[in-house]
XYZ file of C-alpha atoms in Angstrom:
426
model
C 3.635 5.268 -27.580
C 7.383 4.205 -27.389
C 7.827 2.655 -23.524
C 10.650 5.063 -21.841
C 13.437 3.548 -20.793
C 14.341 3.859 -16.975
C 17.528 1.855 -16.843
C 18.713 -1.700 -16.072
C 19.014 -0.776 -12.220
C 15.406 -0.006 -12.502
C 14.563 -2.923 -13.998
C 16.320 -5.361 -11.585
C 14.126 -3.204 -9.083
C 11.163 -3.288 -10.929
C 11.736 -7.214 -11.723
C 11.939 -7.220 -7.486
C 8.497 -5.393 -6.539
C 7.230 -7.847 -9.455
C 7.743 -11.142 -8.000
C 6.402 -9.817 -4.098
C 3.407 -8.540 -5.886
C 2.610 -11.508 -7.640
C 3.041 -13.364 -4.477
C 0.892 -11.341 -2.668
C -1.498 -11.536 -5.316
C -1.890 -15.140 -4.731
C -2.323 -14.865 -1.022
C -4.470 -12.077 -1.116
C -7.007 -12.511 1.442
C -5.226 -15.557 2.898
C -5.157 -14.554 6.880
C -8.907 -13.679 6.923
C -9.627 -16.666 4.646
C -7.634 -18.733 6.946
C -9.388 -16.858 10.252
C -12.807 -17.937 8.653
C -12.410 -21.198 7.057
C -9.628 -22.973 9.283
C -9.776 -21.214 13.009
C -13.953 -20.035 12.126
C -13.360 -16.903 13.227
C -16.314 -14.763 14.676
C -16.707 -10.965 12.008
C -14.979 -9.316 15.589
C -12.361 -11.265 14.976
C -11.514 -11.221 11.614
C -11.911 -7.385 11.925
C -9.646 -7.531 14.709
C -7.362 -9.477 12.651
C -7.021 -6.320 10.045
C -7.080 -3.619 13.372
C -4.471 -5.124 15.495
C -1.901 -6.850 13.205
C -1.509 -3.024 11.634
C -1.615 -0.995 14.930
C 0.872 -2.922 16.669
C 3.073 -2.867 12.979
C 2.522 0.643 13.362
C 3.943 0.637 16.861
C 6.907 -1.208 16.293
C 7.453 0.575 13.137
C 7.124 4.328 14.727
C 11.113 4.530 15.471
C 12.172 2.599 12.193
C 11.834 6.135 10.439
C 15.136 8.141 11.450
C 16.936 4.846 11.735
C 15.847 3.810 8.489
C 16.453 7.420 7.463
C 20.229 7.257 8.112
C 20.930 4.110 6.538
C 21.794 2.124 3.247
C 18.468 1.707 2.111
C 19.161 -1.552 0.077
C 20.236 -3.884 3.114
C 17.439 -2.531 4.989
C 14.535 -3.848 2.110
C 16.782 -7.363 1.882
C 16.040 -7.568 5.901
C 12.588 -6.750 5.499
C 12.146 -8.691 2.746
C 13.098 -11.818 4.816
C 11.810 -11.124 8.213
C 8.913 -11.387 6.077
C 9.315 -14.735 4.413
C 10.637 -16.200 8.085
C 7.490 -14.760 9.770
C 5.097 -15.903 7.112
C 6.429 -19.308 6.541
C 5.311 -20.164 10.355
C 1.878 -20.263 9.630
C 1.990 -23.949 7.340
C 4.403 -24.992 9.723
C 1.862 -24.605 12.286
C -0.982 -25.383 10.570
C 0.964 -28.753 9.618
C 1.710 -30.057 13.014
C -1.959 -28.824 14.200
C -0.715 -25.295 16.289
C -1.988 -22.908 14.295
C -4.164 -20.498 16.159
C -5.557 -16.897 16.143
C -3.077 -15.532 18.426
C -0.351 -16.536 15.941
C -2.081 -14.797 13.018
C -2.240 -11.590 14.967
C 1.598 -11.700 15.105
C 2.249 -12.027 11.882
C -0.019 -9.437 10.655
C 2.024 -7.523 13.300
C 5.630 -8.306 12.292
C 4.670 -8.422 8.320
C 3.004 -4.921 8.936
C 6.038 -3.408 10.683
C 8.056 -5.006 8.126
C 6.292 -3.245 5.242
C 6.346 0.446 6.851
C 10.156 0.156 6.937
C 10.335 -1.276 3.622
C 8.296 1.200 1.427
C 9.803 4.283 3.763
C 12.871 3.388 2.241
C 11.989 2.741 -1.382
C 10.231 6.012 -1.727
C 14.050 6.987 -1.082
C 15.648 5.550 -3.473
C 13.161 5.805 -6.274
C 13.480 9.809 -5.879
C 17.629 9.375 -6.120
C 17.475 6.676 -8.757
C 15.186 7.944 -11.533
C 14.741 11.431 -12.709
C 12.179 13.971 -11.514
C 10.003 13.914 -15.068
C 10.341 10.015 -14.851
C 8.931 9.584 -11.618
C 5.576 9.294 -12.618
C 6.263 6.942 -15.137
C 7.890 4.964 -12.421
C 5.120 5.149 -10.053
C 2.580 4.371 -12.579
C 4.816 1.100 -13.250
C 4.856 -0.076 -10.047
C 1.334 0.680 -9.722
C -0.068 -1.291 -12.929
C 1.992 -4.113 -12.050
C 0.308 -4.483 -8.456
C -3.095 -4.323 -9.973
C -2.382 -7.319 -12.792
C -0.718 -9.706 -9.985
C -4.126 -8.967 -7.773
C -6.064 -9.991 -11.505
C -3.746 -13.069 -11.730
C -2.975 -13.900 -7.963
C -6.389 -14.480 -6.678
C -8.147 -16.220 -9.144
C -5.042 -19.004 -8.527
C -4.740 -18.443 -4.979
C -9.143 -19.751 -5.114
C -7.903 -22.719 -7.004
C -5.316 -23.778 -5.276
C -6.747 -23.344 -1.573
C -9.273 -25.717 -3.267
C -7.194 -27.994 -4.213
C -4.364 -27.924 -2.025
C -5.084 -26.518 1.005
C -5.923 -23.526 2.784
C -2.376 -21.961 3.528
C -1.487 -22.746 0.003
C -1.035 -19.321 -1.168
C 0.914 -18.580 2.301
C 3.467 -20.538 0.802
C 3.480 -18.505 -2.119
C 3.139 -15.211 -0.778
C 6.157 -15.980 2.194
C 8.579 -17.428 -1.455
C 7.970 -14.075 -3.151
C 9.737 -11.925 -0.470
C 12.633 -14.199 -0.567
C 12.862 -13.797 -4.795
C 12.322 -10.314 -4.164
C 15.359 -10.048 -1.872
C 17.628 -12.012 -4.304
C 16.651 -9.571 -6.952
C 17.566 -6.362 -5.040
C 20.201 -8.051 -4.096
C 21.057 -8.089 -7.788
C 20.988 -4.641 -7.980
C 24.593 -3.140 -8.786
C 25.694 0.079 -8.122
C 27.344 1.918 -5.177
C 25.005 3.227 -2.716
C 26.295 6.056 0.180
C 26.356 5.814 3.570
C 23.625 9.263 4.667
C 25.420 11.023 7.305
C 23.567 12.759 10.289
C 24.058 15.510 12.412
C 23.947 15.611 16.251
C 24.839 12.381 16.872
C 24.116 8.081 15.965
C 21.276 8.326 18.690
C 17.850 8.701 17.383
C 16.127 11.644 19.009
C 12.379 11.538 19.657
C 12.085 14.838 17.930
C 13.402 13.018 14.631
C 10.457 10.607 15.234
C 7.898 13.032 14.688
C 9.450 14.928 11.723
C 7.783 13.244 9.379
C 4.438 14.557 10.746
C 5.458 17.847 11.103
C 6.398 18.127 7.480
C 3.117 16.642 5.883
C 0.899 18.712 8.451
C 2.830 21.890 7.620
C 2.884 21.990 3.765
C -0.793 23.028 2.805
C -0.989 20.677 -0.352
C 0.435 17.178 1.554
C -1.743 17.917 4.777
C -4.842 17.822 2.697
C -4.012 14.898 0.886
C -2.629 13.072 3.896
C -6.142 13.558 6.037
C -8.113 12.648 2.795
C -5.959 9.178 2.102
C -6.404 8.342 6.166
C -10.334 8.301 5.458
C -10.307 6.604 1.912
C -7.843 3.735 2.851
C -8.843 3.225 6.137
C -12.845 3.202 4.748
C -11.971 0.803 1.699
C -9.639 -1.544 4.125
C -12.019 -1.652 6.774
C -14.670 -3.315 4.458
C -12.244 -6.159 3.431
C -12.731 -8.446 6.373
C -16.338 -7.688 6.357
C -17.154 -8.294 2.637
C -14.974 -11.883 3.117
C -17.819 -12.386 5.975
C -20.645 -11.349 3.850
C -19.313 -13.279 0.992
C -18.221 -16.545 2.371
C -20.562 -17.365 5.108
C -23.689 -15.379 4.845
C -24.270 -15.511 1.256
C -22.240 -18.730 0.501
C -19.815 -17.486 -2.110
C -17.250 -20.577 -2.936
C -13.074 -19.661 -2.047
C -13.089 -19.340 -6.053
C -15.855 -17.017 -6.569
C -14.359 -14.550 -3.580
C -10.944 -14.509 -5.754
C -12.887 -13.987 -8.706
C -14.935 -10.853 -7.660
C -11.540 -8.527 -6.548
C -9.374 -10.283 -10.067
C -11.371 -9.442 -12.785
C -12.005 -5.689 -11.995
C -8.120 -5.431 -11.573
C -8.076 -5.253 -15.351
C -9.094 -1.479 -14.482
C -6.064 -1.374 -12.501
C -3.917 -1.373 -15.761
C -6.167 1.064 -17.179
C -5.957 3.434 -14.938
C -2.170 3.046 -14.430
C -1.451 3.247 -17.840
C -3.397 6.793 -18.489
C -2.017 8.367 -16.096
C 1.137 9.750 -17.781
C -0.962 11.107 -20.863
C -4.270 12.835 -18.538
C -1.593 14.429 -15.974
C -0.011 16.339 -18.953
C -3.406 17.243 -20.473
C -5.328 18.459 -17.568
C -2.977 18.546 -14.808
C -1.488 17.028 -11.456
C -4.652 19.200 -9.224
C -7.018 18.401 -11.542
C -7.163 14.841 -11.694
C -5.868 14.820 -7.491
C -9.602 16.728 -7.605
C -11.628 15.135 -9.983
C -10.106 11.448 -9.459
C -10.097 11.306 -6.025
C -13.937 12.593 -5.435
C -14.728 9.850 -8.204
C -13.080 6.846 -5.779
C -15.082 7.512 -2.939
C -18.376 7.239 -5.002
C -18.355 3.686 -5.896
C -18.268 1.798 -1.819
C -21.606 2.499 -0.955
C -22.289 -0.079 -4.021
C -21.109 -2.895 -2.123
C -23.915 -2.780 0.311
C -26.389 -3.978 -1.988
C -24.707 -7.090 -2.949
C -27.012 -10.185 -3.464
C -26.343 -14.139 -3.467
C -25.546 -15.862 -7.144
C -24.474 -14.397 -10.448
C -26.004 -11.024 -9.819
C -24.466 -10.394 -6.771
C -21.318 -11.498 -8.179
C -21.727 -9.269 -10.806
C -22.629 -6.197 -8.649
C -19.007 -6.774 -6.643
C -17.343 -6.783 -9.748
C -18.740 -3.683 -11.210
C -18.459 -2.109 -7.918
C -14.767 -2.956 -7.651
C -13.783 -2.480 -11.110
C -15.172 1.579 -10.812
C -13.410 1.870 -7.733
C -9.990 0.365 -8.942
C -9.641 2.608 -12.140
C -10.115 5.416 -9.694
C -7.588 4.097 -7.740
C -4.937 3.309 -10.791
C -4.890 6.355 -11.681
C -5.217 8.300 -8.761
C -2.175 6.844 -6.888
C 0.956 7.055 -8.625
C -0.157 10.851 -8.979
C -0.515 11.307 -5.441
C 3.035 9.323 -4.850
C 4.603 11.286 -7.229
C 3.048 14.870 -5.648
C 4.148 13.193 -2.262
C 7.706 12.961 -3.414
C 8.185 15.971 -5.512
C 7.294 17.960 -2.448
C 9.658 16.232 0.001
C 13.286 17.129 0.709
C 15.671 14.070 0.221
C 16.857 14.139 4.155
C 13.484 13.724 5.215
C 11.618 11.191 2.540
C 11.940 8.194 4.827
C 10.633 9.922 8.259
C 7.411 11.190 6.097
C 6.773 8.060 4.291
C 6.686 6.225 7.254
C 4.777 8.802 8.933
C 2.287 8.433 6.442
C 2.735 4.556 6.327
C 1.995 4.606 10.471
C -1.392 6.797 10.111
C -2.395 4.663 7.455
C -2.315 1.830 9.372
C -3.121 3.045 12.428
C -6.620 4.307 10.203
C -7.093 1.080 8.578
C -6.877 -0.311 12.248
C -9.151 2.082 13.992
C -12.030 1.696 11.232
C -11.901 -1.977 11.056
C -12.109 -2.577 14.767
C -15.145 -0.299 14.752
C -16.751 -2.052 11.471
C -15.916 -5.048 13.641
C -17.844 -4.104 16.175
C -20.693 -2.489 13.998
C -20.872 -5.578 12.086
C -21.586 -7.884 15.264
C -23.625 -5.615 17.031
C -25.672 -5.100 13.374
C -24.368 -7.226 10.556
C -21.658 -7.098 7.693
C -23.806 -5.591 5.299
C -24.889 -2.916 7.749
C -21.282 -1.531 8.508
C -20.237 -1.569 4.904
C -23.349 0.968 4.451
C -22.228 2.943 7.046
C -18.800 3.163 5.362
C -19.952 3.429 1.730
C -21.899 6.923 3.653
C -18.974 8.135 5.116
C -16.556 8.095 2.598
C -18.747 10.379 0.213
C -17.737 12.804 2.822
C -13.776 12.043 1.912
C -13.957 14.660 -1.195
C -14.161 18.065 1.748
C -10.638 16.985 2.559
C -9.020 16.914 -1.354
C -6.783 20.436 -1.578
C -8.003 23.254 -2.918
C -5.731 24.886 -5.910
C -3.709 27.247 -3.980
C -2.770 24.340 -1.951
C -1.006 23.633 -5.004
C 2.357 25.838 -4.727
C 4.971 25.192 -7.602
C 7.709 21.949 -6.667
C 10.283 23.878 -4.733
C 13.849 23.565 -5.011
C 14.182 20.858 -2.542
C 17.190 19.356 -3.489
C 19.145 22.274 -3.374
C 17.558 23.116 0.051
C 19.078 19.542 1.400
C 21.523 19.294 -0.796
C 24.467 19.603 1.476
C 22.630 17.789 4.612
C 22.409 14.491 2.926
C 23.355 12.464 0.073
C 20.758 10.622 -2.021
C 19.119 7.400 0.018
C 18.462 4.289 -1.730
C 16.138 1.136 -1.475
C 13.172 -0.416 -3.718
C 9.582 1.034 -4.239
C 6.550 0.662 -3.693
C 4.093 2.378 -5.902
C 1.008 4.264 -4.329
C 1.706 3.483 -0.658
């Protein structure tokens, strides 16, 4: 198959998201590694570490929306990009001079959270103005291969070089990306409008909750909005606990924790990469339907997880199922997300969706937190692996699915097109 051409705007973009994924690939894990290892942090707390850090993100992110909304989207990811880096590179500082501490960690999961919301609001934005409508999915499915092959790259590096240099290391790494990834959208050329609003520069707390109002109104969104808030938040909230499980209680080494997510990312380009081809042959609800009952099959696996090869082996199978589900799942749903947006209101519902997804992820992994300690890690990822085979009720039915309405017409005189940088599957 011939690769379609998107442009050399989009690649500059794409060549952006590339070198923050990659980064983030090698620090995947790194705050909970660092809670458990450096600050030996109690399961509560490195629960608490994935609940708070994303609520109060969440918090600080809630009026970023309209503001973001009425704005050039490319200065806006260039700011996030390095509040991120400054934020980020204060943990080795800290840890150098012998400050670091829990309480610090919490605030950077905070900022870098807050950060992110604003920053994939506003790609979503420009993606939809930059590429055409039958290339979005191409686009998505892009950006979504490429974050699965820097988390098969990333952590298998990020284990060796924790072991060999240190355990905020990939921290380095991760906080360097966002500033490449600024310099590249920075690189971008093209002029980019000023969006104009109506009623005045003030942002109204009514303009806040638009966002909401939009995905709970449109039949097809709402039921794919209340069945991502389960799955993520599920899947998320068994991150801290399987680092627990892993690393102290069944003695995994840094390397063999980086191992067991890397290798099943491999699925990640797999599923990515037939997603164009089974979307034309069977259709957008159809694979919404099949391939999202099939990713919430696959977590209860993780319960069963023994120490040595085997167990090894059993995360890795485990993962890799749940990751081609994934892959191919996502850039569908971003693509449905966008198609049935208008253009003056992608940014308020991306972040609404952003802001419940974190605000999920947060809720369950506080309670895991607390399940965990009052049972054990292995214990609350059971009870999560059972309540995510409920996650399929929530998928839309097929007359959720009405046809992609006109949208831009509908807006087309209340806004012009936003721009910014993407992020695939958010």
């Amino acid at each position: 198959m011939v690769r379609r051409s998107l442009g050399r705007r989009f690649g500059w973009l794409w060549a952006a998201y590339a070198a923050s994924a990659y980064g983030s690939g090698l620090g995947f894990g790194a705050l909970p590694l660092i809670a458990v290892l450096v600050l030996d942090a109690s399961p509560a707390q490195v629960s608490a570490l994935s609940a708070v850090g994303p609520a109060v993100g969440a918090l600080i992110a809630l009026p970023l929306g309209p503001w973001v909304e009425f704005r050039r989207k490319r200065p806006v990811m260039i700011a996030m990009d390095l509040a991120r880096f400054a934020v980020i590179m204060t943990i080795p500082v800290a840890y150098a001079f012998g400050m670091l501490s829990f309480v610090q960690l919490l605030v950077v999961s905070a900022v870098v959270a807050a950060a992110r919301i604003a920053f994939n609001a506003a790609s979503g934005a420009y993606l939809k103005a930059l590429v055409r409508p039958d290339d979005l999915l191409v686009a998505n499915a892009r950006f979504e291969s490429t974050t699965w092959s820097s988390i098969a790259v990333g952590p298998p590096l990020g284990g060796a070089a924790i072991g060999l240099l240190g355990p905020v290391t990939t921290v380095v790494a991760d906080a360097l990306s966002y500033l490449l990834s600024a310099l590249g959208i920075t690189a971008i050329r093209g002029r980019e409008e000023q969006p104009q609003r109506t009623g005045g520069r003030r942002v109204r707390a009514s303009e806040v909750l638009d966002g909401w109002r939009h995905l709970l109104t449109h039949p097809g969104l709402r039921a794919l909005y209340l069945n991502q808030l389960l799955v993520s938040g599920l899947i998320m909230a068994t991150e801290p606990l399987l680092a627990v499980l892993l690393l102290r209680q069944l003695g995994f080494a840094p390397w063999q924790y980086g191992l067991a997510f890397a290798v099943p990312c491999v699925g990640g380009l797999i599923g990515s990469r037939l997603a164009r081809g089974v979307v034309a042959r069977y259709g957008q609800h159809r694979i919404l339907r099949v391939v999202g009952t099939l990713r919430a099959v696959w977590l209860i696996g993780l319960a069963f997880v023994q120490p040595g090869v085997v167990g090894l082996a059993t995360v890795i199978a485990v993962e890799l199922a749940i990751i081609i589900s994934m892959s191919l799942y996502n850039p569908v749903l971003a693509t449905y997300r966008l198609e049935h947006t208008p253009r003056d209101r992608t940014v308020r519902t991306l972040s609404a969706w952003s802001i419940s997804s974190s605000a999920s992820i947060a809720i369950l992994s506080a309670l895991g937190g607390l399940l965990a300690n009052a049972t054990s890690a292995r214990t609350a990822i059971a009870v999560a692996g059972l309540l995510i085979l409920a996650s399929p009720l929530l998928l839309p039915r097929r007359r959720d699915f009405a046809p992609v309405p006109d949208l831009e017409l509908a807006t087309a005189g209340s806004q012009p097109p936003a721009a910014g940088v993407p992020r695939a599957g958010g």
